[in-house]
Coordinates of C-alpha atoms in Angstrom, one line a residue:
I138 CA 7.5 -63.2 79.3
C139 CA 9.5 -66.4 78.8
N140 CA 9.8 -67.4 82.5
I141 CA 13.6 -67.6 82.1
C142 CA 14.4 -63.9 82.7
V143 CA 15.0 -64.1 86.5
E144 CA 18.2 -62.3 87.3
K145 CA 18.4 -58.6 87.9
M146 CA 18.6 -56.6 84.7
D147 CA 17.5 -59.5 82.5
L148 CA 15.6 -58.4 79.5
H149 CA 13.7 -60.5 77.0
Y150 CA 14.2 -59.3 73.4
F151 CA 11.5 -60.6 71.0
I152 CA 13.8 -59.9 68.0
I153 CA 16.3 -62.5 69.0
N154 CA 13.7 -64.6 70.9
S155 CA 16.0 -64.8 73.9
C156 CA 16.9 -63.2 77.2
V157 CA 19.8 -60.8 77.5
G158 CA 21.2 -61.1 81.0
S159 CA 24.4 -60.8 83.0
K160 CA 25.9 -63.9 81.4
N161 CA 25.4 -63.2 77.7
Y162 CA 25.9 -59.4 77.3
K163 CA 29.0 -60.0 75.1
Y164 CA 27.0 -62.2 72.7
F165 CA 24.2 -59.6 72.5
F166 CA 26.6 -56.7 71.9
S167 CA 28.5 -58.7 69.3
F168 CA 25.2 -59.4 67.6
V169 CA 24.2 -55.7 67.6
I170 CA 27.7 -54.6 66.4
S171 CA 27.7 -57.2 63.6
A172 CA 24.2 -56.2 62.5
L173 CA 25.2 -52.5 62.4
I174 CA 28.3 -53.2 60.5
S175 CA 26.3 -55.3 58.0
F176 CA 23.7 -52.5 57.7
F177 CA 26.2 -49.7 57.0
L178 CA 28.3 -51.9 54.6
D179 CA 25.2 -52.8 52.6
F180 CA 24.0 -49.1 52.6
F181 CA 27.3 -47.7 51.4
L182 CA 27.8 -50.4 48.8
N183 CA 24.3 -49.9 47.4
L184 CA 24.8 -46.1 47.5
I185 CA 28.0 -46.4 45.4
N186 CA 26.2 -48.8 43.0
M187 CA 23.3 -46.4 42.6
I188 CA 25.6 -43.4 42.0
E189 CA 27.4 -45.4 39.3
F190 CA 24.2 -46.5 37.6
F191 CA 22.6 -43.1 37.6
T192 CA 25.8 -41.3 36.3
E193 CA 26.1 -43.9 33.5
H194 CA 22.4 -43.7 32.4
V195 CA 21.6 -40.0 32.7
E196 CA 20.3 -39.9 29.1
V197 CA 17.9 -42.8 29.6
I198 CA 16.6 -41.3 32.8
M199 CA 16.1 -37.9 31.2
I200 CA 14.2 -39.5 28.3
F201 CA 12.1 -41.5 30.7
L202 CA 11.2 -38.4 32.7
H203 CA 10.5 -36.3 29.6
L204 CA 13.0 -33.6 30.6

């Protein structure tokens, strides 16, 4: 695709717009691990925030939903 991926097992990833080959596996895996850590941290912090919000505002939600 990019005419740079020449070594055996080189892959071109359009998400990072670069090749992942034998010389940069550690950078690719550190990118993937940091993206996963960021995703799970954001998910759990938002989940905690939503739980706090909905437990504090149960009355408003019930009125809004006509229950």
